[in-house]
Coordinates of C-alpha atoms and ligand atoms in Angstrom, one line a residue:
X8 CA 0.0 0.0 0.0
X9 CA 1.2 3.4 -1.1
X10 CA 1.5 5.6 2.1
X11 CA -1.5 8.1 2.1
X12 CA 0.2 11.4 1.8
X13 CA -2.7 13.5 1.4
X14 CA -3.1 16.6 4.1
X15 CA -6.6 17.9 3.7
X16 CA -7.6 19.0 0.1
X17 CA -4.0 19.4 -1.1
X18 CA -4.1 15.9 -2.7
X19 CA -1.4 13.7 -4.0
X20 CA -1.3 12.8 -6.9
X21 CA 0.7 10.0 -8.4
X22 CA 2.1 9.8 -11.9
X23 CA -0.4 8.4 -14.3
X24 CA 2.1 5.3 -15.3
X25 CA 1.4 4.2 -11.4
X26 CA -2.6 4.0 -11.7
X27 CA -5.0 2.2 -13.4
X28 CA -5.0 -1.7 -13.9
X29 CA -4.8 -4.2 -16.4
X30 CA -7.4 -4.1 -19.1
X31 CA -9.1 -1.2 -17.1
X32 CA -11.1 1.4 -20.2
X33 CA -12.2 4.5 -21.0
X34 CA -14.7 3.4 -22.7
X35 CA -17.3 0.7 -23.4
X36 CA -19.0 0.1 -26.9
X37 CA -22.2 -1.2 -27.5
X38 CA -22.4 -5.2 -28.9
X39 CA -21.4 -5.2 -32.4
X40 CA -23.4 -6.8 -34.9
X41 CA -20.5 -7.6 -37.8
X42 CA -17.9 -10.5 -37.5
X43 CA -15.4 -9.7 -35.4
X44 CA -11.7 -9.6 -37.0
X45 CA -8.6 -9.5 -35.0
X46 CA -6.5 -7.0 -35.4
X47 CA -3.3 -9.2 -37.2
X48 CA -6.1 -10.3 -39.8
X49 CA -6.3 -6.2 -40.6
X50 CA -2.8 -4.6 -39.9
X51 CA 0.5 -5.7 -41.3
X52 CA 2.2 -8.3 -39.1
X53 CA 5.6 -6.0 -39.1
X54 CA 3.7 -2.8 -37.8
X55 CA 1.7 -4.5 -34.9
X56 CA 3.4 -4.4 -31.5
X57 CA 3.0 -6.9 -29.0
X58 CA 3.1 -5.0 -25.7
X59 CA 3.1 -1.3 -25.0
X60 CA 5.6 -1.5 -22.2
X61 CA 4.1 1.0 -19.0
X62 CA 1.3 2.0 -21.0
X63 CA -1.6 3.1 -18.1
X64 CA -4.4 1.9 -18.6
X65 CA -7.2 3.8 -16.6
X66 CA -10.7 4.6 -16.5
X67 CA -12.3 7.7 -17.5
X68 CA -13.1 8.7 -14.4
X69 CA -9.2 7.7 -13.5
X70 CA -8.3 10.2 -16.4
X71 CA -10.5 13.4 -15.3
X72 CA -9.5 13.0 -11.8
X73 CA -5.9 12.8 -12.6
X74 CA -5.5 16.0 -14.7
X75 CA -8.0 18.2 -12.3
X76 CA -5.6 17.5 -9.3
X77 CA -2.6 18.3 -10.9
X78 CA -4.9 21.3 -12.5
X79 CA -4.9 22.3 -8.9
X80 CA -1.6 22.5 -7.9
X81 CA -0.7 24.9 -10.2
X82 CA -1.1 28.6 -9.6
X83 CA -2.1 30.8 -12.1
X84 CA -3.4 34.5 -13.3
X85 CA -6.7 33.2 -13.1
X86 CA -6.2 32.0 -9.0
X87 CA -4.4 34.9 -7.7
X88 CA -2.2 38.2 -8.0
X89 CA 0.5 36.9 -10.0
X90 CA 3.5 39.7 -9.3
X91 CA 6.1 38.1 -11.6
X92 CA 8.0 41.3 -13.0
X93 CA 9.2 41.9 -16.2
X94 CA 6.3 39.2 -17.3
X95 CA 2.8 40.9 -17.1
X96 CA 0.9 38.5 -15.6
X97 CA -2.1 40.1 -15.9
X98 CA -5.9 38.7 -16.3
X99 CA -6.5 38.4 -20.2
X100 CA -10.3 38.8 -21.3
X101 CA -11.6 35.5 -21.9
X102 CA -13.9 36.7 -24.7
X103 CA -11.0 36.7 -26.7
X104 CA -10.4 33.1 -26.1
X105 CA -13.6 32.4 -27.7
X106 CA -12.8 34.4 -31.0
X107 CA -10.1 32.7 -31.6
X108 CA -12.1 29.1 -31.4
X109 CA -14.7 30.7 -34.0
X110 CA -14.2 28.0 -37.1
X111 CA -13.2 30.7 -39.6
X112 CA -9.7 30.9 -37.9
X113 CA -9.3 27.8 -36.0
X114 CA -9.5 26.0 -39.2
X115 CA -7.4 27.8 -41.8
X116 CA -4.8 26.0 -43.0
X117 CA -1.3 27.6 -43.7
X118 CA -0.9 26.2 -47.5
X119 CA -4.8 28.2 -48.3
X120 CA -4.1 30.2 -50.9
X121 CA -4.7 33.5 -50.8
X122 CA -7.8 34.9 -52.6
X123 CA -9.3 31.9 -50.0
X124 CA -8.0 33.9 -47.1
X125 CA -9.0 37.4 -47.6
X126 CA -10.7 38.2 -44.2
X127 CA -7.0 36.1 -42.2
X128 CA -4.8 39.0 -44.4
X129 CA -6.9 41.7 -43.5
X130 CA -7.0 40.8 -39.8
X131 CA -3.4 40.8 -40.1
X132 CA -2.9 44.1 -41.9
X133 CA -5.1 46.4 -39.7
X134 CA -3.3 44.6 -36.6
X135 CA -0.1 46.0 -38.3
X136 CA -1.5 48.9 -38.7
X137 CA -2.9 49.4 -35.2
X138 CA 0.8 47.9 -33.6
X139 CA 2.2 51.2 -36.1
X140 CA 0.2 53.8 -34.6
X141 CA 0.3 52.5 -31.3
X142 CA 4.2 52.6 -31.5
X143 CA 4.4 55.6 -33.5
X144 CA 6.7 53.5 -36.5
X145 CA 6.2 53.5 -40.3
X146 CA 5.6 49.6 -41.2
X147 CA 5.2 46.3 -38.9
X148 CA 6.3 42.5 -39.2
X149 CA 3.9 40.2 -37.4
X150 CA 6.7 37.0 -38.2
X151 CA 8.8 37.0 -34.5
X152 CA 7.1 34.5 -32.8
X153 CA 8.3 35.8 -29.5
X154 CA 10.0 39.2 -27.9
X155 CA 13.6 37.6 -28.5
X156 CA 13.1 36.9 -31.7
X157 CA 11.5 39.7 -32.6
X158 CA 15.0 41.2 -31.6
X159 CA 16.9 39.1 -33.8
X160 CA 14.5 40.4 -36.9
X161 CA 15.4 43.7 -35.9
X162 CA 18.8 43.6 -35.4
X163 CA 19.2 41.7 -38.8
X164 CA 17.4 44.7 -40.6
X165 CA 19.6 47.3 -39.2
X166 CA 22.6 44.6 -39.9
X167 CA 21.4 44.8 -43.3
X168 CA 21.1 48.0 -44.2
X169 CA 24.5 49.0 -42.8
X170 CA 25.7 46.5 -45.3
X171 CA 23.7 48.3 -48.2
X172 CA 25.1 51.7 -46.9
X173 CA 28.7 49.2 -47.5
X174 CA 29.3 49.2 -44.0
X175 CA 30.4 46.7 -41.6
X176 CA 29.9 47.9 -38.2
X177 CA 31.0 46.1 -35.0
X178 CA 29.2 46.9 -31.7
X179 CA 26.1 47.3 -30.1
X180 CA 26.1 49.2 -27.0
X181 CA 23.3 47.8 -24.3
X182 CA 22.9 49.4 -20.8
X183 CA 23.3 47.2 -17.9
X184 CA 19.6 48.0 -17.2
X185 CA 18.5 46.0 -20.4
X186 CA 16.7 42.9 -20.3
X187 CA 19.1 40.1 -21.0
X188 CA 17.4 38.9 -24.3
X189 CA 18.8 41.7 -25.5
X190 CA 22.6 41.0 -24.9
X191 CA 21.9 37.4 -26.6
X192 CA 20.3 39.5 -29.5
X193 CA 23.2 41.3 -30.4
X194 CA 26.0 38.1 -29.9
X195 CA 23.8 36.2 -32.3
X196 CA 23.8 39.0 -34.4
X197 CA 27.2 38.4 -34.6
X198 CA 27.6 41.7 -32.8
X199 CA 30.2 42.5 -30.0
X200 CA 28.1 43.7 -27.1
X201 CA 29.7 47.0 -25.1
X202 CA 27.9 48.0 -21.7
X203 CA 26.7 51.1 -20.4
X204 CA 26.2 52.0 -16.7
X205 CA 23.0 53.2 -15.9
X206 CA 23.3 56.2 -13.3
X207 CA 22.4 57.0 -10.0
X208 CA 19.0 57.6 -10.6
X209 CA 18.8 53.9 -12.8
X210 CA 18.4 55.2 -16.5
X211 CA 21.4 55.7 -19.2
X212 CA 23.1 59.8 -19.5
X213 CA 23.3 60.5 -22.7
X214 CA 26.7 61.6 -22.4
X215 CA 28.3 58.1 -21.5
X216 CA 26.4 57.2 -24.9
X217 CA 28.2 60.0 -26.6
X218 CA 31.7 58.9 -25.6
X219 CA 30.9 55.4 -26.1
X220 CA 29.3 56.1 -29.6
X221 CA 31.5 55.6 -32.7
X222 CA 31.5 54.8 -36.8
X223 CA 31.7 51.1 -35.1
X224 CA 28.1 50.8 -33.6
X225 CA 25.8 49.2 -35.5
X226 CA 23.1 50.2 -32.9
X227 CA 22.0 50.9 -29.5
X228 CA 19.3 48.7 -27.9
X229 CA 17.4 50.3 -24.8
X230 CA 14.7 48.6 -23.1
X231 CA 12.0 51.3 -22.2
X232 CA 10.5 51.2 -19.6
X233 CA 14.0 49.4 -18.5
X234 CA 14.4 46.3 -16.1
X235 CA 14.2 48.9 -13.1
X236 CA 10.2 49.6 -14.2
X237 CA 11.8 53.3 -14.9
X238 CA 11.4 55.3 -17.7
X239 CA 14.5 56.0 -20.0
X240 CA 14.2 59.7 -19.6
X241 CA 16.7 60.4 -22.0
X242 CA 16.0 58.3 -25.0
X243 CA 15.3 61.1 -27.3
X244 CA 18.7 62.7 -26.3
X245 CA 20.4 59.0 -26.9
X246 CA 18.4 58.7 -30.2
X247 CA 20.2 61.7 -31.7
X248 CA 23.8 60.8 -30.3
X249 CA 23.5 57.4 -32.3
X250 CA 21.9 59.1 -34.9
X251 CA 24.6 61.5 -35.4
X252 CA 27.2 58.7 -36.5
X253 CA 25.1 56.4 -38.3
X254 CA 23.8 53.9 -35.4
X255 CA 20.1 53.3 -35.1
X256 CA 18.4 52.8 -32.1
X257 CA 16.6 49.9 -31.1
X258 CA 14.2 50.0 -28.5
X259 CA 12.8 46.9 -26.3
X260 CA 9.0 47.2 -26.6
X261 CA 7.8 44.2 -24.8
X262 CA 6.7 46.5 -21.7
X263 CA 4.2 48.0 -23.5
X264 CA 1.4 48.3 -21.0
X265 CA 2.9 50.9 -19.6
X266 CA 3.1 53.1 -22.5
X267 CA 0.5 53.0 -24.4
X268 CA -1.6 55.9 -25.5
X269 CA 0.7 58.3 -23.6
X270 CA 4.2 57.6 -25.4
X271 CA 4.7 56.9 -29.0
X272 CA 8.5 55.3 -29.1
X273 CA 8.4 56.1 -32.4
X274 CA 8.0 59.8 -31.5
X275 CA 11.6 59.7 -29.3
X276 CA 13.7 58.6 -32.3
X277 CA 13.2 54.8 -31.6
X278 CA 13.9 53.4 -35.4
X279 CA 13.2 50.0 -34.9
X280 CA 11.0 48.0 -31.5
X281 CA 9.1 44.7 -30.9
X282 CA 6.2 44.3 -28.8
X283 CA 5.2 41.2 -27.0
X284 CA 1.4 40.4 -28.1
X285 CA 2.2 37.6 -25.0
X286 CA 2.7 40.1 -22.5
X287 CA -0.1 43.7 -23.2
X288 CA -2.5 42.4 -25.7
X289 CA -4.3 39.3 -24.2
X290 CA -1.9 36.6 -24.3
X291 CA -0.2 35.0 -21.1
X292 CA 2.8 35.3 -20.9
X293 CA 5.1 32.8 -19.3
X294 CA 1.9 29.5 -20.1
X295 CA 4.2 27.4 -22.3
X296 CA 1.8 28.5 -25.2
X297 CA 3.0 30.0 -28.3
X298 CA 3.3 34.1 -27.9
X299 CA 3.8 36.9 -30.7
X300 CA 6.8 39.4 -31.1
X301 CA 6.1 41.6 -33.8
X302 CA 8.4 43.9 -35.3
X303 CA 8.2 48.2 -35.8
X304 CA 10.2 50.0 -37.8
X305 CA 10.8 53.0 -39.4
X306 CA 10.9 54.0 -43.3
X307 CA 14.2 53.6 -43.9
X308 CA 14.6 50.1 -42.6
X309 CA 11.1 48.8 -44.1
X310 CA 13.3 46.8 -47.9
X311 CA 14.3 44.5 -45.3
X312 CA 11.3 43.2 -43.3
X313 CA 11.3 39.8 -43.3
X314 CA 9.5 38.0 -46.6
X315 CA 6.5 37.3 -47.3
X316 CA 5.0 41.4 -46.5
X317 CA 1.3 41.6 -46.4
X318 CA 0.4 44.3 -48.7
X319 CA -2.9 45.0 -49.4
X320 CA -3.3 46.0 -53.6
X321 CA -6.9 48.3 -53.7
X322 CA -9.2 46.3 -51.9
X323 CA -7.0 42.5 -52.6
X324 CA -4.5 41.8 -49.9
X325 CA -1.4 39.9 -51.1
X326 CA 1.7 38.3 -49.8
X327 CA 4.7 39.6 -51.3
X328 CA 7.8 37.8 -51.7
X329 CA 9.3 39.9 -54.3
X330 CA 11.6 42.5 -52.1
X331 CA 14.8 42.1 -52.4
X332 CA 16.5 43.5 -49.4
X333 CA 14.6 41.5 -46.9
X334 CA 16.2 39.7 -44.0
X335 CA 14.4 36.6 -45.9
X336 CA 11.9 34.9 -43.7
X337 CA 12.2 34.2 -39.4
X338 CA 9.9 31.0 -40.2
X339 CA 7.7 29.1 -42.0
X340 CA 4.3 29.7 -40.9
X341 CA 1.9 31.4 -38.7
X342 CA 1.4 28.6 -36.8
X343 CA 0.4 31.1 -33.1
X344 CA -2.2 32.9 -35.4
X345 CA -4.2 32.7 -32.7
X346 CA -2.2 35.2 -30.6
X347 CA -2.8 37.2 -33.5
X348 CA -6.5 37.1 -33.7
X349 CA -6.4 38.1 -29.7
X350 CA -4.6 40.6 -30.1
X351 CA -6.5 42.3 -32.8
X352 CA -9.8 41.6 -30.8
X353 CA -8.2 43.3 -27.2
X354 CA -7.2 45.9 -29.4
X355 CA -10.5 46.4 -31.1
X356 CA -12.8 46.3 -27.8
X357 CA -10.3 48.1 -25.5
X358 CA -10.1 51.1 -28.5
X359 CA -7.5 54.3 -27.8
X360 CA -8.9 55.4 -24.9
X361 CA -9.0 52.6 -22.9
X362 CA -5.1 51.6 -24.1
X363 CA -4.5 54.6 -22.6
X364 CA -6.4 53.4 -19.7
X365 CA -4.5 50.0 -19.0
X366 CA -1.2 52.5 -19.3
X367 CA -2.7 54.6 -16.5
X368 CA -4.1 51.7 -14.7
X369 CA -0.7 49.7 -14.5
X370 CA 1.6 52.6 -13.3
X371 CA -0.8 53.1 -10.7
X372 CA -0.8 50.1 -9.1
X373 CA 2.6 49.9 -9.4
X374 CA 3.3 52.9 -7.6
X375 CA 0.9 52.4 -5.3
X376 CA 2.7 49.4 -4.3
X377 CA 5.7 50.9 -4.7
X378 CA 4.8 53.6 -2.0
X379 CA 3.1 51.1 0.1
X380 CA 6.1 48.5 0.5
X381 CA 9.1 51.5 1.0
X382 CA 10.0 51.5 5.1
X383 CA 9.6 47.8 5.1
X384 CA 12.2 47.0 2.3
X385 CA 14.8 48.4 0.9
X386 CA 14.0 51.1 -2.3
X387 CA 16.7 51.0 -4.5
X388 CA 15.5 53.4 -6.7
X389 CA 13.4 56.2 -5.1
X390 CA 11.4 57.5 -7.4
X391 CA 8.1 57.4 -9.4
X392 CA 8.2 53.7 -11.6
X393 CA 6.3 52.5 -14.5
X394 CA 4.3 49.6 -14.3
X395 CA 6.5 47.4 -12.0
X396 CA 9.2 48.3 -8.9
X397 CA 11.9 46.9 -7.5
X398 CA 12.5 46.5 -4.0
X399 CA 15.6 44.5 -2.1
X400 CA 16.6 41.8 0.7
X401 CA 19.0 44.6 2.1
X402 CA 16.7 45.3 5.2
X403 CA 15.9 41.8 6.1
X404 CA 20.2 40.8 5.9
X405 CA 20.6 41.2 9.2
X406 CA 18.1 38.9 9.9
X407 CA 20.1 36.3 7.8
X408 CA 16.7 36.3 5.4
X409 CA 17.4 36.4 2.1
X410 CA 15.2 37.5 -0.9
X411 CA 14.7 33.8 -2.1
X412 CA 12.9 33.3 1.7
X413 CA 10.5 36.1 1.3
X414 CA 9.9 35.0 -2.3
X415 CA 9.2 31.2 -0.8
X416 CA 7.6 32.3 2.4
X417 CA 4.8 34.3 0.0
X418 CA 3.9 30.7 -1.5
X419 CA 2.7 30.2 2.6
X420 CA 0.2 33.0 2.1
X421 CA -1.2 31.9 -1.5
X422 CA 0.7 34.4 -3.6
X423 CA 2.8 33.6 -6.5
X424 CA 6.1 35.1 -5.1
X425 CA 7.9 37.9 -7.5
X426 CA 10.7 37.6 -9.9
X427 CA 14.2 37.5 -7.7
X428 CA 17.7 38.0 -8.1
X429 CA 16.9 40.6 -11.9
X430 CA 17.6 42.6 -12.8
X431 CA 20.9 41.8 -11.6
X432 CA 22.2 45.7 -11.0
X433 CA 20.2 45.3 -8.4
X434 CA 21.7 42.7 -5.7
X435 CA 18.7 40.5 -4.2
X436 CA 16.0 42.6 -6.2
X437 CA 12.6 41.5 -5.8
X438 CA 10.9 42.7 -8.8
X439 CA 7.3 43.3 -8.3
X440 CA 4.5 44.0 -11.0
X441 CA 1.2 44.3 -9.8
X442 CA -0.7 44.8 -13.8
X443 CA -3.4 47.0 -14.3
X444 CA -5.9 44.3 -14.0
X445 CA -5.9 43.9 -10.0
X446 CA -8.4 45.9 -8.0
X447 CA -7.4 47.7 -5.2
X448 CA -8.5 44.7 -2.7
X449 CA -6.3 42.5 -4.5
X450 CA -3.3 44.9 -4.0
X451 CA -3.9 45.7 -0.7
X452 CA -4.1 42.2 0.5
X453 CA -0.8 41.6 -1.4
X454 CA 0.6 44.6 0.6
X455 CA -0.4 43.5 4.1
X456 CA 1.1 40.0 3.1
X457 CA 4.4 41.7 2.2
X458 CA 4.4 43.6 5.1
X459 CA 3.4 41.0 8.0
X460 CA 6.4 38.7 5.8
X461 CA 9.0 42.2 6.9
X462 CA 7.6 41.5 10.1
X463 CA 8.2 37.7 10.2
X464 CA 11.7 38.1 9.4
X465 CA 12.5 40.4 12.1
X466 CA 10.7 38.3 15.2
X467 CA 10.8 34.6 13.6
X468 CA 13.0 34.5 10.8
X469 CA 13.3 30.2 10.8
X470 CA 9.7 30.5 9.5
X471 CA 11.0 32.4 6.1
X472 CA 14.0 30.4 5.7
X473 CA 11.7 27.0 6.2
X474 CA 9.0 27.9 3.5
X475 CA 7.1 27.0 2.2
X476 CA 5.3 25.0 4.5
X477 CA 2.2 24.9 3.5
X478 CA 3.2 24.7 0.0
X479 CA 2.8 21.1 -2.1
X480 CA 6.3 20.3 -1.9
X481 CA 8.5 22.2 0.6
X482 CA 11.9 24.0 -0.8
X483 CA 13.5 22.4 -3.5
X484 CA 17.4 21.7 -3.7
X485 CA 18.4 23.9 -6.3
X486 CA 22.0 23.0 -6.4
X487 CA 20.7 18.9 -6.9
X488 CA 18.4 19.7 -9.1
X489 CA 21.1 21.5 -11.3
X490 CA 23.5 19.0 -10.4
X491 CA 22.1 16.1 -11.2
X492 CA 18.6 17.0 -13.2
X493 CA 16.5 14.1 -13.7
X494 CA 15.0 13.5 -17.0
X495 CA 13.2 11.3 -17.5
X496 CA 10.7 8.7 -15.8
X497 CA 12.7 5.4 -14.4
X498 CA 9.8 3.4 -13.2
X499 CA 8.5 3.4 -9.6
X500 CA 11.5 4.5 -7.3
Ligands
PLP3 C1 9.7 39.3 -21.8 C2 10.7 40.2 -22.3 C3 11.5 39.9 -23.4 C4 11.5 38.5 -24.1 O1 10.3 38.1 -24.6 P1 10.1 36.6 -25.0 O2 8.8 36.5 -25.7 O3 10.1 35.8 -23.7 O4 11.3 36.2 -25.9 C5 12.4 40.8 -23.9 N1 12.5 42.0 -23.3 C6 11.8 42.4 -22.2 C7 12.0 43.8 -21.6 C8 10.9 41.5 -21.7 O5 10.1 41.9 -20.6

């Protein structure tokens, strides 16, 4: 007998290759009426297989009860306050869900040719068109299937058209402040990667750009609002110190809820930026699923947008190969469309005004929990943020509680913990982002959580550095588990 590890409703669940019996079904089909033929009278000899070695063999009822248990350990945007920063974990209409189901686009096929998919093109091409006018830029590529490589497309067009300008450019400077997609961007760009140090007040001067800036830099790239949930102040002043030698600037978009309707990056000097449909416009971010990272960029670096371009020719929209700068293609097929179709819908419902309203609504609650928090942990950064904060262990030290207790001890209370240890200017930053979609109970309960956790650490600091307790599985050994991952499923151990 397996020993009953169940503690109230937080049930145990084993893996599905333990349950079930021998012969035990899903199913059960009424008598047939027609001669019964094995299968080796039907099937090839050669392509039959004798046993399936560990197969489960379970019930239906075995089935449902196995996925909803482990359906309940997980947490998720639509349990709780999800404060994971830098990820926008924010509660995505579920209307939008249902659009995407409708048959018309659940059931086009890439290879339908074009005068069959019309309606799929023009979804596409006003979503451009809305991603341009929300960003402020000249032309849009809906082909990155994610924020990194949206970045890669971007720092392949301004690698290509310092080629057709005949020059071969070196470096790309990125502050220290950027999100670290963005240093992998420019390495597999083949670019040599020079760092700036953000100031004092945790944004770039323009002047380090200036002596840093040279006829060898391919580009800047600036993540706006940066990894500190501050605003670059000075990107417009940066913009025309790159522009004076012949760099571009690109600019890390996938923040974009807190922008929106108040900034066009376009409008700061920004030539080229991706946006993360997965993060602002009604995807999850972080759920495993496919995302979206479009691409924004000005005039001059539209020839190379990667192939096919949607044009649309009077009232016909077409796919155009036929450009012979582009960067060629980033893939095959639209295969996350649906991110696409949700994006177009949140963008269609919400309208400008209420854009501007999740913008508003986001660096709200941020600062409100900015302000809340500040006396009980250490403020880095003092000053008004964007739409997430960043906070430190640096009060709780002497305590010996670290931010990776706080961050476990919050999985006691119910709440996802925040994301720790980045940006890593910051040493033991807890990076909070509340979204615009929590209400101001939500927040507030978060808040006194946060606060009573300050508390803990100062009077019983063993009960931070033993959770979770109340968790499904208490703390994890990291180093083991990095050590010596396991892989793969051995059998009952
Ligand atoms: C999330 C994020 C990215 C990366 O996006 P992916 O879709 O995960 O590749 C890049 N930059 C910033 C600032 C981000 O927040």
């Amino acid at each position: 007998m397996a020993k009953i590890k169940d503690t109230g409703l937080i049930q145990d669940e084993p893996l599905i290759f333990e349950q079930g019996g021998k012969g035990r079904k899903g199913y059960s089909l009424p008598r047939w009426d027609v001669e019964v033929a094995e299968a080796q009278s039907l099937i090839p000899t050669q392509l039959l297989r004798e046993e399936l070695i560990g197969f489960p063999q379970l019930s239906e009822v075995d089935v449902v009860r196995h996925f909803t248990r482990l359906s309940q350990w997980n947490y998720g945007v639509d349990s709780g306050l999800y404060p994971l920063g830098s990820c926008t974990m924010k509660y995505n209409p579920k209307v939008n869900e249902e659009i995407v189901k409708m048959s018309g686009f659940s059931n086009i096929h890439p290879y339908t040719p074009e005068d069959l998919s019309q309606g799929i093109l023009k979804l596409m091409h006003e979503l451009q068109s809305f991603l341009a006018e929300i960003t402020g830029m000249d032309e849009v590529s809906l082909q990155p299937a994610a924020g990194a490589h949206g970045e890669l497309a971007g720092m392949m067009m301004v690698r290509a058209c310092l080629e057709a300008r005949g020059e071969r450019r070196k470096k790309v400077l990125v502050p220290d402040t950027a999100h670290g997609t963005n240093c992998s961007t420019s390495t597999i760009a083949s670019y040599q990667m020079v760092e700036i140090k953000s100031n004092e007040k945790g944004v770039i001067p323009s002047e380090k750009v200036a002596e840093l800036m040279d006829d060898e830099v391919a580009a800047i790239m600036v993540t706006n609002p940066n990894t500190l949930g501050l605003f670059e102040e000075n990107l417009g002043k940066i913009a025309e110190v790159v522009h004076r030698k012949g760099g571009f600037v690109y600019c890390d978009g996938a923040n974009l809820n807190a922008l929106m309707g108040i900034l066009k990056l376009g409008d700061l000097g920004v030539d080229v930026v991706h946006i993360n449909l997965h993060k602002t416009f009604s995807t999850p971010h972080g759920g495993g699923g496919p995302g979206a990272g479009p691409v924004a960029v000005k005039n001059e670096l539209a020839p190379y947008l990667p192939i096919p371009v949607i044009e649309k020719d009077g009232e016909i929209y077409r796919l155009n190969d036929d450009r012979p700068y582009s960067i060629g293609k980033m893939r095959a097929f639209y295969g996350n469309f649906g991110v696409l179709v949700k994006a177009y819908a949140y963008i269609l419902s919400m309208g400008a005004e209420g854009l501007k309203r999740v913008s508003e609504m986001a660096v709200l609650n941020a600062n409100y929990l900015m302000k809340k928090l500040k006396g009980h942990y250490h403020l880095p950064y003092d000053r008004p943020c964007m739409h997430e904060c960043v906070f430190t262990d640096r009060f709780q030290e002497k305590y010996h509680v670290s931010t990776l207790d706080i961050a476990k001890r919050l999985i006691d209370y119910g709440f996802h913990p925040p994301t720790i240890y980045f940006p890593l200017v910051v040493k033991g930053a807890l990076m909070m982002e509340p979204t615009e979609t929590e209400s101001k109970e939500s927040i507030d309960r978060f808040i006194e959580t946060m606060v009573q956790i300050a508390e803990e650490a100062k009077e019983h600091p063993d009960l931070l550095r033993q959770a979770p307790q109340r968790a499904k599985v208490r703390r994890l050994d990291e180093v083991l588990a990095a050590r010596k991952p396991k892989l793969r499923w051995t059998g009952n151990q």
